[in-house]
């Protein structure tokens, strides 16, 4: 997981956000632990990409359907004004 995280982080730091997204997309295909998903979501939120963050969350709750995952998603929706979803 550290390799993927550092690879995505490096791409983001050099300004290649699209490249970082591609890396995260490849990484989450392996169904990694929660921290990979939350790192991807946080990156999208740093760029005010709420819809992209929501799309990642929607995949996250499908792949890891734990109560804690759903709670994170609900808090995200509550914060972003769409808690009725």
Short mmCIF file of C-alpha atoms in Angstrom, two decimals, residues 2-84:
data_model
loop_
_atom_site.label_atom_id
_atom_site.label_comp_id
_atom_site.label_asym_id
_atom_site.label_seq_id
_atom_site.Cartn_x
_atom_site.Cartn_y
_atom_site.Cartn_z
CA UNK A 2 2.85 2.39 0.73
CA UNK A 3 4.08 2.13 -2.85
CA UNK A 4 0.71 3.12 -4.30
CA UNK A 5 0.23 5.93 -1.81
CA UNK A 6 3.69 7.40 -2.44
CA UNK A 7 3.27 7.06 -6.20
CA UNK A 8 -0.06 8.91 -6.16
CA UNK A 9 1.31 11.51 -3.74
CA UNK A 10 4.33 12.16 -5.97
CA UNK A 11 2.10 12.69 -9.00
CA UNK A 12 -0.09 15.11 -7.08
CA UNK A 13 2.94 17.04 -5.79
CA UNK A 14 4.26 17.63 -9.30
CA UNK A 15 0.83 18.90 -10.32
CA UNK A 16 -0.32 15.85 -12.23
CA UNK A 17 -3.69 15.41 -10.52
CA UNK A 18 -5.08 13.42 -13.46
CA UNK A 19 -2.13 11.02 -13.13
CA UNK A 20 -2.73 10.71 -9.38
CA UNK A 21 -6.37 9.83 -10.12
CA UNK A 22 -5.28 7.12 -12.53
CA UNK A 23 -3.00 5.65 -9.88
CA UNK A 24 -5.74 5.71 -7.25
CA UNK A 25 -8.17 4.12 -9.72
CA UNK A 26 -5.72 1.28 -10.37
CA UNK A 27 -5.04 0.90 -6.66
CA UNK A 28 -8.69 0.61 -5.63
CA UNK A 29 -9.25 -2.14 -8.21
CA UNK A 30 -7.23 -4.31 -5.79
CA UNK A 31 -9.82 -3.53 -3.07
CA UNK A 32 -7.29 -2.14 -0.58
CA UNK A 33 -7.81 -1.19 3.06
CA UNK A 34 -9.85 1.84 4.12
CA UNK A 35 -6.87 4.21 4.16
CA UNK A 36 -6.45 3.95 0.38
CA UNK A 37 -10.05 4.95 -0.21
CA UNK A 38 -9.96 7.80 2.29
CA UNK A 39 -6.69 9.10 0.80
CA UNK A 40 -8.33 9.20 -2.63
CA UNK A 41 -11.40 10.94 -1.25
CA UNK A 42 -9.29 13.50 0.63
CA UNK A 43 -7.31 14.25 -2.52
CA UNK A 44 -10.51 14.95 -4.45
CA UNK A 45 -11.77 17.19 -1.66
CA UNK A 46 -8.50 19.18 -1.66
CA UNK A 47 -9.41 20.18 -5.22
CA UNK A 48 -13.08 20.82 -4.36
CA UNK A 49 -14.12 17.86 -6.50
CA UNK A 50 -17.14 16.88 -4.39
CA UNK A 51 -18.80 14.87 -7.15
CA UNK A 52 -15.63 12.87 -7.76
CA UNK A 53 -15.24 12.27 -4.01
CA UNK A 54 -18.86 11.10 -3.89
CA UNK A 55 -18.24 8.67 -6.76
CA UNK A 56 -15.26 7.21 -4.88
CA UNK A 57 -17.37 6.93 -1.73
CA UNK A 58 -20.09 5.11 -3.68
CA UNK A 59 -17.54 2.53 -4.83
CA UNK A 60 -16.05 2.38 -1.33
CA UNK A 61 -19.33 1.39 0.33
CA UNK A 62 -19.95 -1.26 -2.33
CA UNK A 63 -16.53 -2.85 -1.93
CA UNK A 64 -16.25 -2.48 1.86
CA UNK A 65 -19.87 -2.46 3.12
CA UNK A 66 -19.02 -2.04 6.81
CA UNK A 67 -20.99 0.15 9.19
CA UNK A 68 -17.95 2.41 9.65
CA UNK A 69 -17.70 2.92 5.88
CA UNK A 70 -21.38 3.84 5.63
CA UNK A 71 -21.01 6.22 8.57
CA UNK A 72 -18.11 8.01 6.85
CA UNK A 73 -20.22 8.31 3.70
CA UNK A 74 -23.22 9.63 5.66
CA UNK A 75 -21.04 12.25 7.38
CA UNK A 76 -19.64 13.26 4.00
CA UNK A 77 -23.14 13.65 2.58
CA UNK A 78 -24.32 15.56 5.64
CA UNK A 79 -21.37 17.96 5.36
CA UNK A 80 -21.88 18.47 1.64
CA UNK A 81 -25.60 19.16 1.84
CA UNK A 82 -27.05 16.00 0.38
CA UNK A 83 -27.84 13.90 3.47
CA UNK A 84 -31.16 12.89 1.91
#
